[in-house]
Amino acid sequence: MDTMGTLRRTHYAMQALEASPGERLVVAGSVAKSRDLGGLVFADLRDNTGILQLAFGGDTAPDIFEKAASLRSEDVVMAEGLLRLRESPNDELPTGRLELFVSDLRILSRAETPPFEVRDEVPVGEDLRLRYRYLDLRREGLHETIRLRSQITRAVRDYYLDHDFVDIETPVLIKSTPEGARDYLVPSRVQPGRFYALPQSPQLYKQILMLSGFDKYFQIARCFRDEDLRADRQPEFTQIDMEMAFVDEGDVRAANEAMVCEVFEKVLGVKLSAPFPCMPHSEAMARFGSDKPDTRFGLELCDVSGIVGDCGFGVFSGAVQAGGSVRLINAKGLAEQLSRKEIDRLTETAKTYGAKGLAYLRLAEGGESSSYEKFLSDAEKAALRAAAGAEAGDVLLLVADGDATVFAALGAVRLAIAKKQGLIPEGVYNFLWVTDFPLFERDEESGRFVAVHHPFTMPKEEDIPLLESDPGACRAKAYDMVVNGVELGGGSIRINDPALQAQMFRLLGFTEERAQQNFGFLMEAYRYGAPPHGGMAFGLDRMVALMARRESIRDVIAFPKVQNAGEPMSGCPDLVDEGQLDELHIRSTAPATEADAEG
RNA sequence: GGCCCGGUAGUUCAGUUGGUUAGAACGCUAGCCUGUCACGCUAGAGGCCGUGGGUUCAAGUCCCAUCCGGGUCGCCA
């Protein structure tokens, strides 16, 4: 193996485009591919920027040529030579008209045959990619995505800094507040039996920073939630977190809308149409069955409770009389596409979300069929069809249940149809604000009210009288930024009145002691003068995934975790020494080794 | 915790109603080749069919359990 000696890189692969033929270049990187033609050897050198072909043969010194012939994929090399035009250019490659005719080749590190080919074209299972993440990261697609992420975070920082926000780091070891998601806990060595939590977000600290006179804060913050993973959820993830003082809802929205527009323009060259439309939460639910509606296609919901509330079909009338509703989607002109089998599949989707079934009316060319019409009177049938705007070729899909179930089921059915039938246009960013969220929702298990957003969220002024009389009808100064069915971020105006905050805690069922114990320091801080303030937080990983057009946020995180919350490359979480546990004053309740597990 | 899908050469996959010696492509190794770029040609190596039980004359194939990966519901203030 060779050393670099005094040789240093003069150009990255893509910088060859700015150099002239005849110029002397030194490049460095990995061998992406070598092609030995006998008297000629070509090697594709891959570096952080791209590919440049190295050429050997003809006048190449015999020792260099021999080295070139020995090159294998992923060997790390440094090459010096003259840039020249190729005899036969390759239009597929940005540098395809150029090659480096190598006079000095240093093989700096030999590579074993990798467990998979380091090329985007070759499909590889995700478990292998994560086990050998360093190889996966060499592949162009992922490599470029990670670089794109860096461009995005830079644009985000630039925006906030340019608008007088202060970048402030908040602690990672914090007090656990057992509301919301499960906390990751960290045992204290110095204070036996006590624990830190890792932050689920910098929420409390950023509010306190507003009381500290910073006025405008932002941070790109790592957050932790000990909950099960999804394609769009990791146990540790990154938030773009911000807060502003002396503002109301519209100010926060305007500031962050401008941020998103600037980032899209700078990074992707995409000009978003602003301002983003605002849609009240109730409208989003009624029309799309979701608080993060994908507005790129129709298939909106239609409430037919009024028509079937008294009908003879118990499934319908029962749901309405129990306080729920009957709603439908008209799959316009999809009667041929939505076969019985396809409807059965959609029924399964609906059932996943708690619906008892999916009633349908199929107006196909070959004849009508329906699971429910036989239970309705002619007048009811006609009224229902009219309400749905049903015509030949349509399919009506109905769910009858409590509102939450109806929305969840039909919202999912709506998405499933659109995906399957290709109704979702590509390359469109439909941004909107969902506003006027309810302040509280009923917890199914306990029956008590819990905060939809968090307990510091300011109610709408006009709804404050409802706090005591009808909490369920009370709306919050909370807003989500939604794009293409993805919740990109959300936030709220915070309560800055200690009395109102105390009332909130009481309504949420906190005892005085518990509120004091968990949030005493926060309530105390608010007693010393608190400006009106609010903010929001974005899921950076989701934003990058959206901009990089990736399905999973694992594809935009350098070292993501998998479904069991482990990290396959390093193998964490892992067992630790008994000694470490002793120092931390925690007894090991889980078996320390597999041998112990057997015994 | 529930449900669904998957696990077969290094990789991606195929493998019939259970039936002789488990295949392909790419990769890898060796040889040949002076303009390749998915180089080409020739030859070759490479398999505990995730693991453990069971059914059977016979299991990659059927059954049970378990491990691993993915999706999803619950969960995610």
XYZ file of C-alpha atoms (C1' of nucleotides) in Angstrom:
676
model
C 0.000 0.000 0.000
C 1.118 3.541 -0.681
C 1.092 6.750 1.308
C -0.026 10.165 0.151
C 3.447 11.553 0.818
C 3.324 15.206 -0.118
C 0.660 14.640 -2.760
C -2.562 16.522 -2.050
C -5.889 16.722 -3.847
C -6.182 19.714 -6.159
C -9.643 18.998 -7.559
C -12.794 17.151 -6.702
C -14.216 15.033 -9.493
C -16.830 17.568 -10.497
C -14.284 20.399 -10.407
C -12.650 18.782 -13.416
C -15.426 20.497 -15.351
C -13.887 23.853 -14.422
C -10.351 22.780 -15.368
C -8.939 22.753 -18.891
C -7.613 19.806 -20.842
C -3.857 19.666 -20.394
C -4.056 20.805 -16.792
C -2.368 18.733 -14.080
C -4.858 17.451 -11.479
C -4.628 15.421 -8.312
C -7.849 13.651 -7.377
C -8.681 11.318 -4.518
C -11.475 8.956 -3.650
C -12.724 5.410 -4.019
C -12.746 3.171 -7.053
C -16.383 2.913 -8.073
C -15.645 0.537 -10.934
C -12.615 -0.566 -12.904
C -12.553 -1.900 -16.440
C -9.454 -3.782 -17.538
C -9.301 -4.056 -21.317
C -5.888 -5.672 -21.421
C -3.696 -2.943 -22.834
C -5.958 -0.262 -21.362
C -7.405 0.185 -17.897
C -10.209 2.552 -16.951
C -11.233 3.242 -13.373
C -14.138 5.381 -12.227
C -12.996 7.454 -9.290
C -15.801 8.442 -6.936
C -15.454 11.241 -4.418
C -17.811 13.404 -2.403
C -18.902 15.236 -5.549
C -19.204 12.584 -8.237
C -17.315 10.441 -10.724
C -14.225 11.088 -12.856
C -12.706 8.448 -15.117
C -9.040 7.575 -14.662
C -7.292 6.232 -17.776
C -4.178 4.057 -17.963
C -2.361 2.647 -21.009
C -0.190 3.760 -23.868
C 2.544 5.853 -22.265
C 1.687 4.838 -18.704
C 4.764 3.642 -16.786
C 4.716 -0.151 -16.344
C 4.617 -0.065 -12.526
C 1.682 2.354 -12.534
C -0.112 0.304 -15.141
C 0.351 -2.843 -13.094
C -1.123 -1.100 -10.055
C -4.034 0.109 -12.149
C -4.767 -3.402 -13.327
C -4.888 -4.545 -9.704
C -7.556 -2.001 -8.697
C -10.728 -3.395 -7.199
C -14.006 -1.712 -6.329
C -13.841 0.503 -3.227
C -10.030 0.673 -3.092
C -9.054 4.135 -1.894
C -6.705 5.921 -4.262
C -5.069 9.201 -5.071
C -4.155 9.886 -8.674
C -2.148 12.566 -10.377
C -2.295 13.132 -14.107
C -3.206 15.295 -17.031
C -6.825 16.096 -17.736
C -7.705 15.295 -21.325
C -10.689 14.881 -23.598
C -11.882 11.335 -24.092
C -11.600 9.632 -27.429
C -15.121 8.325 -26.942
C -17.199 10.541 -24.659
C -19.947 9.221 -22.391
C -22.989 11.472 -22.405
C -24.492 9.706 -19.393
C -21.904 11.214 -17.049
C -21.479 14.910 -16.165
C -17.717 14.507 -16.565
C -18.203 12.138 -19.500
C -16.190 14.211 -21.977
C -13.140 14.220 -19.698
C -10.731 11.752 -18.169
C -7.542 11.925 -16.133
C -4.568 10.297 -17.867
C -2.769 9.104 -14.767
C 0.971 9.438 -14.247
C 1.052 8.655 -10.511
C -1.328 6.316 -8.720
C -1.259 5.789 -4.964
C -3.311 2.943 -3.545
C -3.949 4.233 -0.046
C -6.214 1.460 1.190
C -7.374 -1.852 -0.197
C -11.030 -2.806 0.169
C -12.456 -6.239 0.775
C -15.294 -7.188 -1.514
C -18.255 -5.323 -0.009
C -21.391 -7.258 1.024
C -23.342 -5.417 -1.636
C -22.500 -3.418 -4.701
C -22.054 0.261 -3.964
C -24.354 1.407 -6.767
C -27.869 2.819 -6.655
C -28.927 0.611 -9.553
C -28.519 -2.582 -7.537
C -31.386 -3.195 -5.113
C -30.348 -4.043 -1.544
C -32.419 -4.960 1.480
C -32.678 -2.241 4.076
C -31.361 -4.392 6.913
C -28.094 -4.936 5.034
C -27.868 -1.290 4.081
C -28.185 -0.309 7.737
C -25.802 -2.986 8.972
C -23.181 -1.578 6.576
C -24.398 1.999 6.639
C -20.945 3.383 5.711
C -21.181 1.542 2.397
C -24.775 2.602 1.869
C -23.778 6.211 2.486
C -21.224 5.965 -0.317
C -24.034 5.292 -2.793
C -24.974 8.338 -4.775
C -28.648 8.521 -3.841
C -28.227 8.484 -0.087
C -25.029 10.514 -0.252
C -26.787 13.269 -2.167
C -29.752 13.189 0.209
C -27.505 13.702 3.220
C -25.804 16.592 1.423
C -29.216 18.019 0.582
C -30.121 17.823 4.261
C -27.088 19.936 5.039
C -28.152 22.528 2.456
C -31.616 22.592 4.003
C -30.398 23.114 7.564
C -28.093 25.852 6.325
C -30.966 27.610 4.563
C -33.105 27.257 7.682
C -30.399 28.737 9.909
C -29.737 31.534 7.442
C -33.395 32.466 7.379
C -33.821 32.707 11.136
C -30.472 34.411 11.708
C -31.256 36.919 8.961
C -34.493 37.723 10.782
C -32.869 38.391 14.150
C -33.597 35.047 15.765
C -31.028 33.894 18.300
C -29.748 30.336 18.096
C -29.793 29.001 21.659
C -28.992 25.493 22.833
C -31.227 24.033 25.519
C -30.288 21.125 27.786
C -30.476 17.510 26.728
C -30.576 16.220 30.295
C -33.806 17.575 31.710
C -36.585 16.962 34.186
C -39.043 14.247 33.279
C -42.653 15.341 32.934
C -44.727 12.224 32.433
C -47.263 13.824 30.112
C -47.478 12.928 26.462
C -44.930 10.567 25.005
C -42.828 8.200 27.066
C -39.525 9.731 28.158
C -36.081 8.260 27.718
C -34.601 8.255 31.202
C -30.989 8.723 32.250
C -29.994 7.667 35.762
C -28.034 10.097 37.874
C -24.814 8.787 39.408
C -24.382 11.736 41.740
C -27.943 11.703 43.044
C -28.819 8.063 43.682
C -32.298 7.044 42.606
C -32.925 10.201 40.594
C -33.285 10.438 36.850
C -32.969 12.884 34.031
C -35.147 12.638 30.949
C -34.089 13.324 27.393
C -36.222 16.122 25.923
C -39.227 15.287 23.765
C -38.831 18.861 22.582
C -37.264 22.053 23.970
C -40.783 23.271 24.750
C -40.460 24.540 28.309
C -37.021 26.029 27.835
C -37.983 27.988 24.769
C -40.999 29.432 26.549
C -38.756 30.463 29.404
C -36.372 32.077 26.914
C -39.252 34.328 25.879
C -39.573 35.403 29.508
C -35.829 35.941 29.455
C -36.081 38.723 26.935
C -34.653 36.975 23.899
C -37.730 37.808 21.867
C -36.893 35.512 18.945
C -35.333 32.093 19.440
C -34.604 29.153 17.183
C -32.702 25.925 17.428
C -32.211 22.828 15.349
C -32.736 20.450 18.212
C -32.479 16.718 18.695
C -35.576 15.307 20.386
C -36.321 11.924 21.914
C -39.512 9.926 22.320
C -39.604 6.396 23.610
C -42.497 5.266 21.427
C -42.854 2.737 18.623
C -41.329 3.577 15.259
C -42.988 4.244 11.925
C -41.739 5.121 8.476
C -42.042 8.764 9.559
C -41.148 8.367 13.239
C -37.774 7.741 14.881
C -37.033 7.562 18.613
C -34.541 10.357 18.133
C -35.351 12.963 15.561
C -34.617 16.562 14.746
C -36.888 19.546 15.157
C -36.570 23.012 13.762
C -37.761 24.734 16.901
C -38.667 28.413 17.168
C -40.473 30.858 19.437
C -41.321 34.568 19.239
C -42.551 37.152 21.741
C -45.185 39.881 21.257
C -46.946 37.926 18.528
C -50.248 36.265 17.807
C -51.078 33.257 15.604
C -50.844 35.071 12.285
C -47.385 36.463 13.053
C -45.941 33.048 13.823
C -47.513 31.568 10.737
C -46.255 34.359 8.495
C -42.709 34.097 9.803
C -42.509 30.347 9.300
C -44.302 30.319 5.998
C -41.647 32.746 4.789
C -38.962 30.431 6.139
C -40.360 27.424 4.276
C -40.730 29.423 1.062
C -37.166 30.654 1.286
C -35.784 27.179 1.960
C -37.687 25.657 -0.961
C -36.564 28.435 -3.274
C -32.918 28.340 -2.194
C -32.495 24.582 -2.067
C -34.841 23.284 -4.748
C -35.444 26.393 -6.809
C -39.155 25.825 -6.204
C -41.326 28.888 -5.756
C -44.219 28.019 -3.451
C -47.431 29.949 -3.743
C -47.884 31.949 -0.563
C -49.698 32.766 1.597
C -50.706 29.199 2.363
C -54.456 28.805 2.734
C -55.848 28.388 6.250
C -58.383 25.679 6.955
C -60.097 25.294 10.310
C -59.616 21.913 11.900
C -63.359 21.224 11.770
C -63.391 21.812 8.015
C -60.352 19.592 7.464
C -62.075 16.779 9.330
C -65.435 17.237 7.617
C -64.009 17.422 4.096
C -61.010 15.114 4.287
C -61.446 13.064 7.445
C -57.994 14.137 8.575
C -56.274 16.937 10.471
C -53.482 16.718 7.907
C -55.437 16.622 4.668
C -53.830 15.792 1.363
C -55.497 18.399 -0.840
C -53.862 17.282 -4.071
C -56.990 15.334 -5.028
C -60.733 15.293 -4.377
C -62.766 12.392 -3.028
C -64.077 14.622 -0.260
C -66.378 13.324 2.438
C -70.087 14.061 2.488
C -72.261 13.978 5.598
C -75.552 12.139 4.997
C -76.558 11.770 8.647
C -79.572 13.991 8.091
C -80.898 11.713 5.350
C -80.440 8.342 7.007
C -80.762 9.331 10.664
C -84.261 7.928 10.852
C -84.011 5.251 8.194
C -84.877 1.620 8.736
C -81.281 0.484 8.538
C -80.074 0.213 12.116
C -76.386 0.494 11.273
C -77.011 3.976 9.890
C -79.739 5.303 12.152
C -78.145 3.771 15.246
C -74.858 5.556 14.642
C -76.571 8.902 14.156
C -78.828 8.501 17.181
C -75.805 7.617 19.320
C -74.319 10.996 18.468
C -72.174 9.808 15.581
C -72.672 10.230 11.876
C -72.949 8.569 8.507
C -70.617 9.932 5.874
C -69.602 8.863 2.425
C -67.053 9.259 -0.311
C -68.194 9.326 -3.902
C -65.487 7.610 -5.936
C -66.457 9.402 -9.124
C -66.288 7.274 -12.248
C -64.379 4.496 -10.521
C -67.067 1.802 -10.689
C -65.011 -0.254 -13.140
C -61.744 0.159 -11.193
C -63.312 -0.587 -7.821
C -64.305 -4.215 -8.181
C -65.942 -6.131 -5.362
C -62.500 -7.423 -4.451
C -61.140 -3.890 -4.380
C -64.039 -2.752 -2.195
C -63.334 -5.662 0.135
C -59.779 -4.418 0.463
C -60.991 -0.927 1.275
C -63.303 -2.460 3.853
C -60.282 -4.001 5.545
C -58.625 -0.577 5.534
C -61.717 0.941 7.151
C -61.823 -1.810 9.763
C -58.193 -1.183 10.686
C -59.323 2.224 11.851
C -62.135 0.856 13.942
C -65.036 0.980 11.477
C -67.355 -1.988 11.682
C -67.659 -2.104 7.924
C -67.809 -0.175 4.707
C -71.215 0.112 3.068
C -71.212 0.662 -0.682
C -73.286 1.443 -3.713
C -71.690 0.516 -6.995
C -73.219 2.005 -10.138
C -71.365 -0.098 -12.702
C -72.288 -0.543 -16.334
C -73.153 -4.172 -15.745
C -75.681 -3.189 -13.097
C -76.037 -1.674 -9.690
C -75.119 -3.431 -6.508
C -75.298 -2.212 -2.956
C -74.792 -3.511 0.528
C -77.340 -1.181 2.096
C -79.922 0.142 -0.363
C -82.328 -2.711 0.269
C -82.799 -1.308 3.784
C -83.747 2.179 2.593
C -86.974 3.620 1.277
C -87.075 4.885 -2.305
C -87.159 8.464 -1.040
C -84.141 7.888 1.200
C -82.202 6.220 -1.617
C -82.913 9.112 -3.940
C -82.020 11.717 -1.358
C -78.774 9.978 -0.486
C -77.777 9.643 -4.146
C -78.615 13.271 -4.738
C -76.565 14.392 -1.751
C -73.612 12.388 -3.035
C -74.095 13.610 -6.595
C -74.124 9.952 -7.649
C -74.211 9.130 -11.358
C -73.662 6.019 -13.442
C -70.071 4.864 -13.070
C -69.699 6.076 -9.475
C -69.112 4.140 -6.290
C -70.377 5.413 -2.933
C -68.531 4.220 0.151
C -70.140 4.852 3.534
C -69.107 4.527 7.140
C -71.492 4.879 10.082
C -70.006 5.256 13.548
C -68.840 7.816 16.068
C -67.370 10.854 14.308
C -63.767 10.064 15.219
C -64.056 6.572 13.735
C -65.927 7.764 10.652
C -63.252 10.378 9.937
C -60.333 8.034 10.562
C -61.816 5.245 8.430
C -63.017 7.341 5.513
C -59.856 9.459 5.626
C -57.816 6.288 5.221
C -60.127 4.908 2.520
C -59.816 8.182 0.646
C -56.019 7.956 0.650
C -56.035 4.291 -0.277
C -58.242 4.906 -3.324
C -56.158 7.857 -4.484
C -52.919 5.933 -4.160
C -54.198 2.809 -5.846
C -55.912 4.680 -8.682
C -53.018 7.078 -9.265
C -55.073 10.184 -8.511
C -52.217 11.976 -6.751
C -50.320 14.376 -9.021
C -46.520 14.330 -8.841
C -44.372 17.359 -8.249
C -47.081 19.374 -6.538
C -46.683 20.892 -3.065
C -50.068 21.659 -1.547
C -49.243 23.601 1.584
C -51.898 24.749 4.002
C -52.378 25.756 7.592
C -54.808 23.773 9.682
C -56.034 26.133 12.384
C -58.483 26.348 15.262
C -57.698 22.959 16.719
C -59.833 21.907 19.647
C -58.135 22.723 22.935
C -59.123 19.450 24.585
C -60.060 15.984 23.544
C -61.560 13.175 25.554
C -59.188 10.422 26.511
C -60.925 7.152 25.620
C -59.601 5.239 28.606
C -59.942 7.684 31.474
C -62.819 9.712 30.044
C -61.128 12.920 31.196
C -60.056 15.795 28.997
C -56.489 15.941 27.781
C -54.722 18.682 25.861
C -54.713 18.166 22.109
C -51.514 20.161 21.710
C -50.013 20.684 25.160
C -51.235 22.219 28.409
C -49.628 25.618 27.743
C -51.701 26.292 24.651
C -53.716 29.517 24.684
C -57.455 29.155 24.070
C -59.120 31.373 21.496
C -60.207 34.542 23.321
C -63.836 34.136 22.287
C -63.822 30.558 23.628
C -62.417 31.318 27.078
C -65.961 31.538 28.502
C -66.476 27.950 27.336
C -63.535 26.637 29.379
C -65.732 25.727 32.318
C -69.077 25.225 30.612
C -68.161 23.288 27.483
C -64.448 22.441 27.283
C -64.982 20.139 24.310
C -66.140 23.096 22.184
C -63.204 25.273 23.157
C -60.750 26.021 20.348
C -57.040 26.636 20.703
C -54.640 29.138 19.200
C -52.874 26.214 17.628
C -51.897 25.572 14.035
C -50.239 22.892 11.955
C -48.421 23.351 8.678
C -49.540 20.550 6.379
C -48.308 19.616 2.924
C -49.515 16.749 0.751
C -51.028 14.934 3.711
C -47.938 15.292 5.881
C -47.834 17.269 9.108
C -44.650 19.234 8.630
C -44.882 21.206 11.845
C -47.161 22.662 14.432
C -47.295 25.137 17.217
C -49.394 27.476 19.245
C -49.632 30.706 21.165
C -48.781 29.976 24.792
C -50.618 30.973 27.910
C -48.799 33.893 29.555
C -51.290 34.452 32.364
C -50.489 32.375 35.485
C -54.131 32.338 36.549
C -55.272 30.973 33.208
C -52.457 28.432 33.277
C -53.551 27.268 36.726
C -57.099 26.951 35.437
C -55.854 24.841 32.522
C -54.029 22.475 34.807
C -57.139 22.149 36.920
C -59.320 21.396 33.883
C -56.815 18.781 32.769
C -57.220 17.039 36.085
C -53.864 17.995 37.589
C -53.901 18.308 41.329
C -52.340 21.467 42.721
C -49.432 19.396 44.019
C -48.793 17.623 40.756
C -48.905 20.812 38.705
C -46.509 22.338 41.199
C -44.216 19.321 41.172
C -44.021 19.008 37.382
C -44.321 22.578 36.205
C -43.795 24.660 39.313
C -40.635 26.262 37.977
C -42.449 27.256 34.816
C -45.456 28.754 36.605
C -43.146 30.598 38.948
C -41.256 32.052 35.986
C -44.508 33.342 34.525
C -45.173 35.335 37.693
C -42.286 37.684 36.939
C -43.702 39.197 33.784
C -44.337 37.220 30.601
C -44.822 38.763 27.164
C -47.412 37.204 24.880
C -45.539 34.619 22.857
C -45.871 31.585 20.686
C -43.966 29.483 18.235
C -43.814 26.229 16.438
C -41.611 23.271 15.620
C -41.005 21.472 12.349
C -39.984 17.893 11.843
C -36.721 18.427 9.985
C -36.534 14.778 8.962
C -39.974 14.946 7.388
C -39.100 18.188 5.652
C -35.960 16.665 4.149
C -37.860 13.531 3.155
C -40.464 15.682 1.423
C -37.858 17.721 -0.423
C -35.740 14.681 -1.314
C -38.863 12.724 -2.291
C -38.156 9.859 0.067
C -40.875 7.659 1.508
C -39.136 6.993 4.800
C -37.270 9.377 7.068
C -34.689 6.629 7.533
C -33.518 7.609 4.061
C -32.659 11.136 5.164
C -30.907 10.268 8.432
C -27.277 9.182 8.301
C -27.576 6.571 11.047
C -31.236 5.831 11.703
C -32.767 3.341 14.093
C -34.968 0.416 13.089
C -38.286 -0.861 14.367
C -36.933 -2.337 17.597
C -35.348 1.083 18.281
C -31.881 -0.358 17.765
C -29.146 0.816 15.454
C -27.983 -2.152 13.368
C -24.463 -0.942 12.583
C -23.234 -0.370 16.136
C -25.685 -2.768 17.714
C -27.138 -0.439 20.323
C -28.829 -0.659 22.696
C -26.477 -3.159 24.310
C -25.812 -4.804 27.637
C -23.558 -2.940 30.048
C -21.235 -3.996 32.869
C -22.693 -4.760 36.253
C -20.173 -2.225 37.532
C -21.729 0.520 35.443
C -25.147 -0.344 36.806
C -23.843 -0.301 40.357
C -22.342 3.140 39.876
C -25.714 4.356 38.658
C -27.498 2.771 41.603
C -29.842 0.792 39.395
C -30.444 -2.893 39.895
C -30.524 -4.961 36.777
C -33.929 -6.588 36.539
C -33.388 -7.891 33.014
C -31.063 -10.866 32.613
C -27.540 -9.648 31.938
C -26.599 -12.443 29.575
C -28.379 -15.053 27.534
C -26.915 -17.765 29.734
C -28.601 -16.142 32.693
C -31.820 -16.013 30.738
C -31.778 -19.767 30.378
C -31.158 -20.274 34.101
C -49.362 -5.504 22.846
C -52.521 -6.741 17.976
C -52.718 -7.554 12.607
C -50.317 -8.064 7.643
C -45.919 -9.084 4.436
C -41.058 -11.057 3.977
C -36.395 -14.325 5.328
C -33.316 -19.657 -0.424
C -25.435 -18.496 -3.130
C -21.931 -12.263 -1.338
C -26.548 -9.457 -3.453
C -31.530 -9.348 -5.821
C -34.752 -13.108 -6.756
C -37.116 -17.927 -9.086
C -38.110 -22.687 -7.100
C -44.666 -26.603 -9.827
C -49.700 -31.058 -6.372
C -44.157 -32.373 -0.842
C -40.339 -36.309 -4.937
C -33.667 -37.544 -8.001
C -27.832 -33.544 -8.035
C -31.757 -26.324 -5.293
C -31.406 -22.490 -10.358
C -30.875 -17.327 -12.859
C -28.821 -12.534 -13.025
C -25.338 -9.367 -10.928
C -21.048 -9.631 -7.883
C -16.439 -12.504 -6.760
C -11.791 -15.460 -8.520
C -8.515 -16.817 -12.716
C -7.103 -16.301 -17.968
C -7.520 -13.454 -22.660
C -8.551 -8.594 -24.664
C -5.765 -0.892 -26.652
C -11.286 3.215 -25.978
C -14.297 0.879 -22.157
C -18.074 3.187 -19.312
C -24.092 -2.351 -17.323
C -16.967 -3.454 -21.439
C -16.584 -8.285 -23.978
C -15.094 -13.609 -24.254
C -13.658 -18.300 -21.569
C -13.407 -21.074 -17.156
C -14.341 -21.490 -11.919
C -15.614 -21.013 -6.783
C -19.699 -20.097 -3.899
C -25.896 -22.954 -0.270
C -27.212 -25.466 7.761
C -33.045 -22.908 2.086
C -33.239 -17.559 9.378
C -33.348 -20.999 13.896
C -35.663 -25.086 16.806
C -39.334 -28.713 16.994
C -43.181 -31.627 14.417
C -46.060 -34.307 10.256
C -44.275 -37.715 6.313
C -41.162 -43.181 3.143
C -39.619 -38.159 1.669
C -39.828 -30.985 3.632
C -36.834 -25.062 0.641
C -42.198 -26.493 0.009
C -47.065 -28.517 5.103
C -47.869 -27.457 10.765
C -46.173 -25.156 15.551
C -42.811 -22.118 18.099
C -39.019 -18.610 17.925
C -35.545 -14.860 15.976
C -34.707 -10.974 12.422
C -36.468 -7.083 8.851
C -40.494 -4.033 6.835
C -45.623 -1.961 6.949
C -49.558 -0.773 10.136
C -53.211 -0.214 14.497
C -52.728 1.004 19.503
C -49.229 4.602 21.098
C -46.873 9.312 19.457
C -49.434 16.018 25.240
